[in-house]
Coordinates of C-alpha atoms and ligand atoms in Angstrom, one line a residue:
M8 CA -30.5 10.7 -2.5
D9 CA -31.5 6.1 -2.1
Q10 CA -31.4 4.7 1.6
P11 CA -28.1 2.2 1.8
P12 CA -29.8 -1.4 1.8
Q13 CA -30.1 -3.1 5.6
P14 CA -28.1 -5.5 6.6
S15 CA -29.2 -9.0 5.1
V16 CA -27.5 -10.5 8.9
S17 CA -27.9 -10.9 12.2
P18 CA -25.2 -11.4 14.3
T19 CA -26.2 -14.8 15.0
T20 CA -27.0 -15.3 11.3
Q21 CA -24.3 -18.5 10.2
S22 CA -23.0 -19.2 6.5
W23 CA -22.6 -22.8 4.5
V24 CA -18.6 -22.1 4.4
F25 CA -16.5 -24.5 5.8
G26 CA -14.9 -22.9 8.6
A27 CA -17.3 -19.8 8.4
N28 CA -18.9 -20.7 11.8
D29 CA -15.9 -21.4 13.8
P30 CA -15.3 -18.6 16.6
S31 CA -11.4 -19.5 16.4
L32 CA -11.1 -18.4 12.3
G33 CA -12.8 -15.3 13.5
L34 CA -13.9 -15.5 9.4
P35 CA -17.9 -15.7 10.2
L36 CA -20.4 -14.4 8.0
Q37 CA -20.0 -10.5 9.6
H38 CA -16.4 -10.6 8.6
L39 CA -16.0 -10.5 5.2
P40 CA -12.6 -8.8 4.7
Y41 CA -11.5 -8.2 1.1
C42 CA -8.5 -9.3 -0.6
A43 CA -6.5 -9.9 -3.5
F44 CA -4.3 -13.3 -4.5
T45 CA -2.9 -15.3 -7.1
H46 CA -5.2 -17.6 -8.9
P47 CA -3.7 -20.7 -8.5
D48 CA -4.3 -22.3 -11.9
T49 CA -4.4 -18.8 -14.2
G50 CA -2.0 -17.1 -12.4
Q51 CA -4.0 -13.7 -12.5
S52 CA -4.4 -11.4 -9.6
H53 CA -8.6 -11.6 -8.8
L54 CA -9.7 -10.3 -6.1
G55 CA -11.4 -11.7 -2.7
A56 CA -13.8 -12.2 0.4
V57 CA -12.4 -14.1 3.0
I58 CA -15.0 -16.7 4.4
G59 CA -14.2 -19.8 7.0
A60 CA -11.2 -21.4 5.7
C61 CA -11.8 -20.3 2.1
V62 CA -11.6 -17.3 -0.2
L63 CA -14.9 -15.9 -2.3
D64 CA -13.2 -15.3 -5.7
L65 CA -15.1 -12.5 -6.8
H66 CA -13.7 -12.0 -10.4
A67 CA -15.3 -15.0 -10.8
C68 CA -18.0 -14.3 -9.2
S69 CA -18.2 -11.3 -11.5
T70 CA -17.8 -13.7 -14.7
S71 CA -20.2 -16.1 -13.9
G72 CA -23.4 -13.3 -13.7
L73 CA -23.7 -13.6 -10.1
F74 CA -23.4 -9.8 -9.9
S75 CA -25.8 -9.4 -12.9
N76 CA -28.2 -6.7 -10.9
L77 CA -25.0 -4.9 -9.6
P78 CA -23.5 -3.9 -13.3
A79 CA -20.9 -1.3 -11.4
I80 CA -19.6 -4.0 -8.7
A81 CA -20.1 -6.4 -11.5
V82 CA -17.2 -4.7 -13.3
A83 CA -15.3 -3.4 -10.5
T84 CA -14.6 -7.2 -9.2
Q85 CA -12.4 -8.0 -12.4
A86 CA -9.8 -5.1 -11.9
P87 CA -6.8 -6.8 -9.7
I88 CA -7.0 -4.4 -6.8
L89 CA -10.1 -2.7 -5.3
N90 CA -9.3 0.6 -6.1
P91 CA -12.2 0.8 -8.1
L92 CA -14.7 -1.0 -5.8
M93 CA -14.0 2.1 -3.0
A94 CA -14.3 4.6 -6.2
L95 CA -17.8 3.8 -6.2
G96 CA -18.9 5.0 -3.1
T97 CA -20.3 3.9 -0.2
Q98 CA -23.8 2.6 -1.1
A99 CA -21.5 0.7 -3.1
W100 CA -19.5 -1.2 -0.9
S101 CA -22.9 -1.6 1.7
A102 CA -24.8 -2.9 -1.7
L103 CA -21.5 -5.9 -2.3
R104 CA -21.3 -6.6 0.9
T105 CA -25.2 -7.5 1.3
E106 CA -24.7 -9.4 -1.4
L107 CA -22.3 -11.3 -0.7
Q108 CA -24.0 -12.3 2.8
T109 CA -26.9 -13.1 1.0
L110 CA -25.1 -15.5 -1.0
L111 CA -22.9 -17.3 1.5
R112 CA -25.9 -17.3 4.5
T113 CA -27.2 -20.5 5.6
G114 CA -31.3 -21.4 4.0
N115 CA -30.5 -18.5 2.0
H116 CA -33.3 -20.6 -0.6
L117 CA -31.1 -19.1 -3.6
P118 CA -32.2 -21.0 -6.9
P119 CA -29.8 -23.9 -7.2
D120 CA -27.4 -22.1 -9.8
S121 CA -26.3 -19.5 -7.9
R122 CA -26.0 -21.4 -5.2
K123 CA -23.1 -23.7 -7.5
K124 CA -21.5 -20.2 -9.2
A125 CA -21.1 -19.5 -5.6
E126 CA -19.4 -23.2 -4.7
A127 CA -17.2 -22.9 -7.8
A128 CA -15.9 -20.0 -6.6
L129 CA -14.6 -20.8 -3.5
L130 CA -10.9 -21.7 -3.3
P131 CA -9.3 -23.3 0.1
T132 CA -7.3 -19.7 1.9
R133 CA -4.3 -22.2 2.5
D134 CA -3.3 -22.3 -1.7
L135 CA -3.5 -18.9 -1.7
I136 CA -0.6 -16.3 -2.6
F137 CA -1.8 -12.9 -1.3
L138 CA -1.2 -9.2 -2.8
K139 CA -1.5 -6.2 -1.9
P140 CA -5.1 -5.6 -2.6
V141 CA -5.0 -2.0 -2.4
D142 CA -2.8 0.5 -5.1
I143 CA -1.8 3.1 -2.4
P144 CA -1.3 6.2 -3.8
N145 CA 0.1 8.0 -0.4
Y146 CA 1.0 7.1 3.1
T147 CA 0.8 9.4 6.0
D148 CA 1.8 8.1 9.8
F149 CA 0.9 9.4 13.0
Y150 CA 1.8 8.8 16.5
A151 CA -1.6 9.0 17.9
S152 CA -1.0 7.1 21.1
I153 CA -0.6 9.0 24.0
H154 CA 1.0 6.0 25.9
H155 CA 3.5 5.3 23.4
A156 CA 4.3 9.1 22.6
T157 CA 4.8 9.9 26.8
R158 CA 7.6 6.7 26.9
V159 CA 9.1 6.9 23.9
G160 CA 9.8 11.2 25.1
R161 CA 10.8 10.3 28.3
L162 CA 13.9 8.1 26.7
F163 CA 14.5 11.8 25.7
R164 CA 13.5 14.5 27.6
P165 CA 12.8 12.9 31.1
D166 CA 10.9 15.6 32.5
Q167 CA 8.4 16.7 30.0
P168 CA 8.2 13.8 27.9
L169 CA 4.9 15.0 25.7
L170 CA 5.7 18.1 23.3
P171 CA 2.9 21.0 24.6
N172 CA 1.4 20.4 20.6
Y173 CA 1.0 16.8 21.2
K174 CA -2.7 17.2 23.2
H175 CA -3.9 20.3 20.8
L176 CA -3.5 18.2 17.1
P177 CA -2.5 14.5 16.3
I178 CA 0.9 14.6 15.0
G179 CA 2.4 13.3 11.6
Y180 CA 4.2 12.9 8.7
H181 CA 4.1 11.7 5.2
G182 CA 5.6 8.0 4.7
R183 CA 6.9 6.3 2.0
A184 CA 4.0 4.4 -0.1
S185 CA 6.3 2.8 -2.5
S186 CA 7.7 0.7 0.0
I187 CA 4.2 -1.1 1.6
I188 CA 4.8 -4.8 0.9
P189 CA 2.0 -7.4 1.5
S190 CA 2.4 -9.5 5.0
G191 CA 5.0 -12.7 4.6
T192 CA 7.3 -10.9 2.4
P193 CA 10.6 -10.8 4.3
I194 CA 12.9 -7.4 5.0
R195 CA 16.2 -7.0 4.5
R196 CA 17.9 -5.2 6.7
P197 CA 18.7 -1.5 6.2
W198 CA 22.0 0.0 5.8
G199 CA 22.3 3.5 7.1
Q200 CA 24.2 5.9 8.6
S201 CA 24.0 6.5 12.7
R202 CA 25.5 8.8 15.1
P203 CA 28.9 9.3 15.6
T204 CA 30.4 7.0 17.9
T205 CA 32.9 10.1 18.7
P206 CA 32.5 13.9 18.7
Q207 CA 35.5 14.1 16.0
S208 CA 35.0 10.8 14.6
P209 CA 32.5 10.7 11.5
P210 CA 29.1 9.2 11.9
N211 CA 28.7 5.0 11.1
F212 CA 27.7 3.9 8.1
S213 CA 26.6 0.4 8.1
P214 CA 23.2 -2.0 8.8
T215 CA 20.9 -1.4 11.3
T216 CA 22.1 -2.6 15.0
A217 CA 19.2 -1.4 16.3
L218 CA 15.8 -2.9 14.1
D219 CA 12.8 -2.5 15.6
Y220 CA 8.8 -3.3 14.8
E221 CA 6.4 -1.0 15.5
L222 CA 2.3 -2.1 15.6
E223 CA -0.2 -0.2 14.2
L224 CA -3.4 -0.1 12.4
A225 CA -3.8 0.9 8.9
L226 CA -7.2 2.7 8.3
Y227 CA -7.1 2.4 4.0
I228 CA -9.4 5.9 2.4
G229 CA -11.8 4.7 -0.2
Q230 CA -13.6 8.5 -0.7
S231 CA -11.4 11.4 -2.0
N232 CA -11.6 15.0 -1.1
P233 CA -10.8 17.6 -3.6
L234 CA -7.6 19.5 -3.2
G235 CA -8.9 22.5 -1.0
T236 CA -12.2 21.5 0.9
P237 CA -11.5 19.9 4.1
I238 CA -13.3 17.0 5.4
P239 CA -15.5 18.0 8.4
I240 CA -14.8 15.4 11.5
D241 CA -18.7 14.1 10.8
Q242 CA -18.7 13.2 7.7
A243 CA -15.1 11.8 7.8
A244 CA -16.8 7.9 9.0
S245 CA -18.1 7.7 4.9
H246 CA -14.0 8.2 3.9
L247 CA -12.9 5.2 5.2
F248 CA -12.9 1.8 3.6
G249 CA -11.6 -0.5 6.1
A250 CA -8.4 -1.4 8.2
S251 CA -5.7 -3.8 8.3
L252 CA -2.6 -4.3 10.4
L253 CA 0.1 -2.5 9.4
N254 CA 3.8 -2.7 10.9
D255 CA 6.2 0.0 10.3
W256 CA 9.7 -1.2 10.7
S257 CA 12.2 1.0 12.1
A258 CA 16.1 1.1 12.7
R259 CA 16.1 3.3 15.9
D260 CA 20.2 4.4 15.2
L261 CA 18.9 5.2 11.8
Q262 CA 16.3 7.3 13.2
F263 CA 18.4 8.7 16.3
W264 CA 21.1 10.5 14.2
E265 CA 18.6 11.9 10.5
S266 CA 15.0 12.8 12.7
Q267 CA 16.0 16.2 13.9
P268 CA 14.6 18.4 12.1
L269 CA 12.4 17.3 9.6
G270 CA 11.5 14.1 11.2
P271 CA 12.4 10.3 10.4
F272 CA 13.2 9.0 6.7
L273 CA 15.2 6.6 6.0
S274 CA 15.0 4.6 9.5
K275 CA 11.7 3.9 8.5
S276 CA 11.5 3.9 4.0
F277 CA 13.4 0.5 4.0
A278 CA 9.5 -1.1 4.7
T279 CA 6.6 -0.8 5.8
S280 CA 4.4 -4.7 5.9
I281 CA 0.5 -4.7 6.1
S282 CA -1.4 -7.8 6.6
P283 CA -3.3 -8.6 3.3
W284 CA -6.8 -8.8 3.9
I285 CA -8.9 -5.9 4.7
T286 CA -11.5 -5.5 7.3
P287 CA -14.4 -3.6 5.9
M288 CA -15.7 -0.4 8.8
S289 CA -18.8 -1.9 8.5
A290 CA -17.9 -5.2 9.8
L291 CA -16.2 -3.3 13.5
A292 CA -18.7 -1.7 14.2
P293 CA -20.2 -3.7 16.2
F294 CA -17.0 -3.0 18.2
S295 CA -16.5 0.2 18.2
T296 CA -15.9 1.9 21.6
S297 CA -15.3 5.5 23.0
I298 CA -11.8 6.9 23.0
A299 CA -9.7 6.8 26.4
K300 CA -11.4 9.6 28.0
R301 CA -9.1 13.4 28.7
S302 CA -8.0 14.3 31.9
N303 CA -10.4 17.1 33.1
A304 CA -6.4 18.8 33.1
D305 CA -6.2 18.5 29.2
P306 CA -7.2 21.9 27.2
E307 CA -10.3 21.6 25.0
L308 CA -10.5 20.5 21.7
L309 CA -10.8 23.1 19.3
D310 CA -13.9 22.7 17.4
Y311 CA -12.8 21.2 13.8
L312 CA -11.7 18.0 16.1
C313 CA -14.7 17.9 18.1
S314 CA -17.0 15.8 17.7
N315 CA -19.7 13.8 21.0
E316 CA -20.4 11.1 19.0
D317 CA -17.2 10.8 17.6
Q318 CA -15.6 10.4 21.4
I319 CA -18.4 8.5 22.3
S320 CA -18.0 6.0 19.6
G321 CA -14.7 6.6 17.6
T322 CA -12.5 4.1 17.7
V323 CA -12.6 0.2 17.5
N324 CA -12.3 -2.4 20.5
V325 CA -9.0 -4.5 19.1
L326 CA -6.8 -7.1 20.7
L327 CA -3.7 -6.6 19.4
E328 CA -0.9 -8.7 20.2
V329 CA 2.9 -8.7 19.0
F330 CA 4.8 -11.7 18.6
L331 CA 8.2 -12.5 18.1
L332 CA 10.0 -16.6 16.8
T333 CA 13.0 -16.1 16.2
P334 CA 15.3 -19.2 13.8
T335 CA 16.5 -21.1 17.5
M336 CA 12.9 -21.6 18.7
R337 CA 11.3 -22.3 14.9
T338 CA 13.9 -25.0 14.6
S339 CA 12.9 -26.5 18.2
G340 CA 9.0 -26.3 17.1
M341 CA 8.5 -23.5 19.3
P342 CA 5.3 -21.4 18.9
P343 CA 6.1 -18.0 18.7
H344 CA 6.1 -15.7 21.8
R345 CA 3.7 -13.0 22.7
L346 CA 6.1 -9.7 23.4
S347 CA 2.7 -7.9 24.3
T348 CA -0.8 -6.9 23.8
S349 CA -2.3 -3.6 23.3
N350 CA -6.4 -2.0 21.8
P351 CA -6.6 0.9 19.8
A352 CA -9.6 1.8 22.5
D353 CA -6.2 3.5 24.1
L354 CA -5.3 5.9 21.9
Y355 CA -5.6 9.8 22.5
W356 CA -6.9 10.6 18.9
T357 CA -9.4 9.0 17.0
P358 CA -10.0 7.7 13.0
A359 CA -12.1 10.2 12.0
Q360 CA -9.4 13.3 14.1
L361 CA -7.1 12.0 11.9
I362 CA -9.0 12.5 8.9
A363 CA -10.5 15.6 10.0
H364 CA -6.8 16.9 11.0
H365 CA -5.1 15.8 7.3
T366 CA -7.2 17.6 5.5
S367 CA -8.2 20.6 7.3
N368 CA -5.8 22.9 5.3
G369 CA -7.1 22.1 2.2
C370 CA -5.5 18.6 1.5
N371 CA -6.5 15.9 -1.1
L372 CA -7.4 12.4 0.1
Q373 CA -6.4 9.9 -2.3
I374 CA -8.6 6.4 -3.1
G375 CA -6.3 4.1 -1.7
D376 CA -4.6 6.2 0.7
I377 CA -3.4 4.7 4.5
L378 CA -3.7 6.4 7.5
A379 CA -1.7 4.2 9.9
T380 CA -2.4 5.3 13.7
G381 CA 1.6 5.6 14.7
T382 CA 2.7 2.8 17.2
I383 CA -0.6 1.4 19.4
S384 CA 0.4 1.3 23.2
G385 CA -0.8 0.9 26.2
P386 CA -1.1 2.1 30.0
T387 CA 0.7 -0.9 31.6
E388 CA 4.8 -2.1 30.2
S389 CA 2.7 -5.3 28.8
S390 CA 1.2 -2.7 26.4
A391 CA 4.2 -1.7 24.2
G392 CA 4.0 -1.5 20.4
C393 CA 7.9 -1.4 20.1
L394 CA 10.9 -2.5 21.2
L395 CA 12.0 0.6 21.8
E396 CA 9.4 1.1 25.0
L397 CA 9.8 -2.2 25.9
T398 CA 13.9 -2.5 26.3
R399 CA 13.6 1.6 27.2
G400 CA 16.1 2.7 24.4
G401 CA 17.8 -0.8 24.1
A402 CA 19.0 -0.7 27.7
L403 CA 17.0 -3.4 28.9
P404 CA 16.9 -6.4 27.2
F405 CA 14.8 -9.3 28.2
T406 CA 15.0 -12.7 27.4
L407 CA 12.9 -15.4 25.8
P408 CA 11.1 -18.9 27.3
N409 CA 14.3 -20.4 26.0
G410 CA 16.6 -18.4 27.6
E411 CA 17.1 -16.3 24.2
T412 CA 18.0 -12.4 25.1
R413 CA 16.9 -9.3 22.5
T414 CA 17.1 -5.7 22.5
Y415 CA 16.6 -5.2 19.0
L416 CA 16.0 -7.5 16.5
A417 CA 18.2 -10.5 15.2
D418 CA 18.5 -11.6 11.6
G419 CA 16.1 -14.3 11.1
D420 CA 13.6 -13.2 13.8
E421 CA 10.0 -13.2 12.3
I422 CA 7.5 -10.6 14.2
L423 CA 3.7 -11.4 13.8
L424 CA 1.0 -8.6 14.6
R425 CA -2.3 -10.2 14.7
G426 CA -5.7 -8.3 16.2
S427 CA -9.5 -10.0 17.3
C428 CA -12.5 -8.2 18.3
E429 CA -15.1 -10.0 21.0
R430 CA -18.5 -8.8 22.3
P431 CA -20.7 -10.5 23.8
G432 CA -23.8 -11.7 21.2
H433 CA -21.5 -11.2 18.5
P434 CA -19.3 -13.6 16.4
R435 CA -15.9 -12.9 16.6
I436 CA -13.7 -11.4 14.0
A437 CA -9.8 -12.0 13.2
L438 CA -7.6 -9.0 11.1
G439 CA -5.4 -10.8 8.5
E440 CA -2.5 -11.7 10.2
C441 CA 0.6 -9.4 9.7
R442 CA 4.3 -11.8 9.4
A443 CA 7.4 -11.2 8.0
A444 CA 11.0 -12.5 8.9
I445 CA 14.5 -10.1 8.9
L446 CA 16.8 -11.2 6.3
P447 CA 20.8 -10.0 6.9
A448 CA 21.9 -7.2 5.7
R449 CA 23.3 -6.8 2.2
A450 CA 27.1 -7.5 2.5
R451 CA 28.0 -4.0 1.0
A452 CA 26.0 -1.9 0.9
L453 CA 25.9 -0.4 -2.9
Ligands
CA14 CA1 4.6 4.6 12.4

């Protein structure tokens, strides 16, 4: 088998692209998240790689012959979505990344013609409309944060917040892929059934009064497995293409009424937002870290979920932040208010464990599938990844700096998710922002 190409850049290598070396943007040569956007001149959907204040138009690079030594990649980058590139596999992913880093690095000694073609393919990010970059066949949502599971469980079962299975397997369910939308698309407050007010009355059918967000990471499957063939935990990483932020919008009143015994359904399927840029796993590699240590009282993992290497470096250290911007704050020019911070390093289960468990029965993952972590919360009150936790099930309103109060989201409220990685000796990287505002419910449901 061919050896994968060696990385062409060190952590200190800089880029000639405007803004690439500005740590506040978090988009250096070492990051290069992929995206899809509407070309401002032609209206066509193109793939791009984000660097500094610009997007490198991969379709334009391919058309101008910059990828002529990589024929399969030259074809895949003409597509409007990332799935054909994902299908080429890990060596092709590295080859394209190396090619882009060579093209965009300072002092690359390229022929003047190549530099001119690259410059011509750069577009200012601020002028672009971003699209969903992947055709997502399936969406699975897990429940990998023990802090989230414990706090939510405590609301309903104070004596036994965690169910007996939690520490044995990553709990998950099949979500709805068709309603996954890119950041910036507004969310219409959904109608639905909620618990009857009294035992004698019928269920309510009305717009949700408990609209919530869930701060999650989306993990994109880049390589499939045949039906009937589990993915061993030590091979799971090679199936992962990249990660983005994900907001799993949740209508809690609908969820509490409908979720027994089969789990959430319409309380989640009305919309799920994703940030429009996918950070390659290789860009996250310098920030890999160990999963939160299991207590000695925790049960031993079954073999198929156990890998020493995965326990040592199987998750990633990302500062995750949730912000709220209300219409009143927006009108008065106030900045979004930070509600919480958390980190996937505090999860109980790693991405590789999610993949190994998901496929342990032979289930076939498909190229473009999203495996979401579930709400990422930390051990402290200020690290709760959703309002259900922050307000203890809607019982404790919180007050914003301008005096407004909330338990759940009001019409016009906007939720912003951000994520960034820092480590001494490495340039900072910032994941694409995931934001969306709430639109009022339809006047009538039907
Ligand atoms: Ca969720």
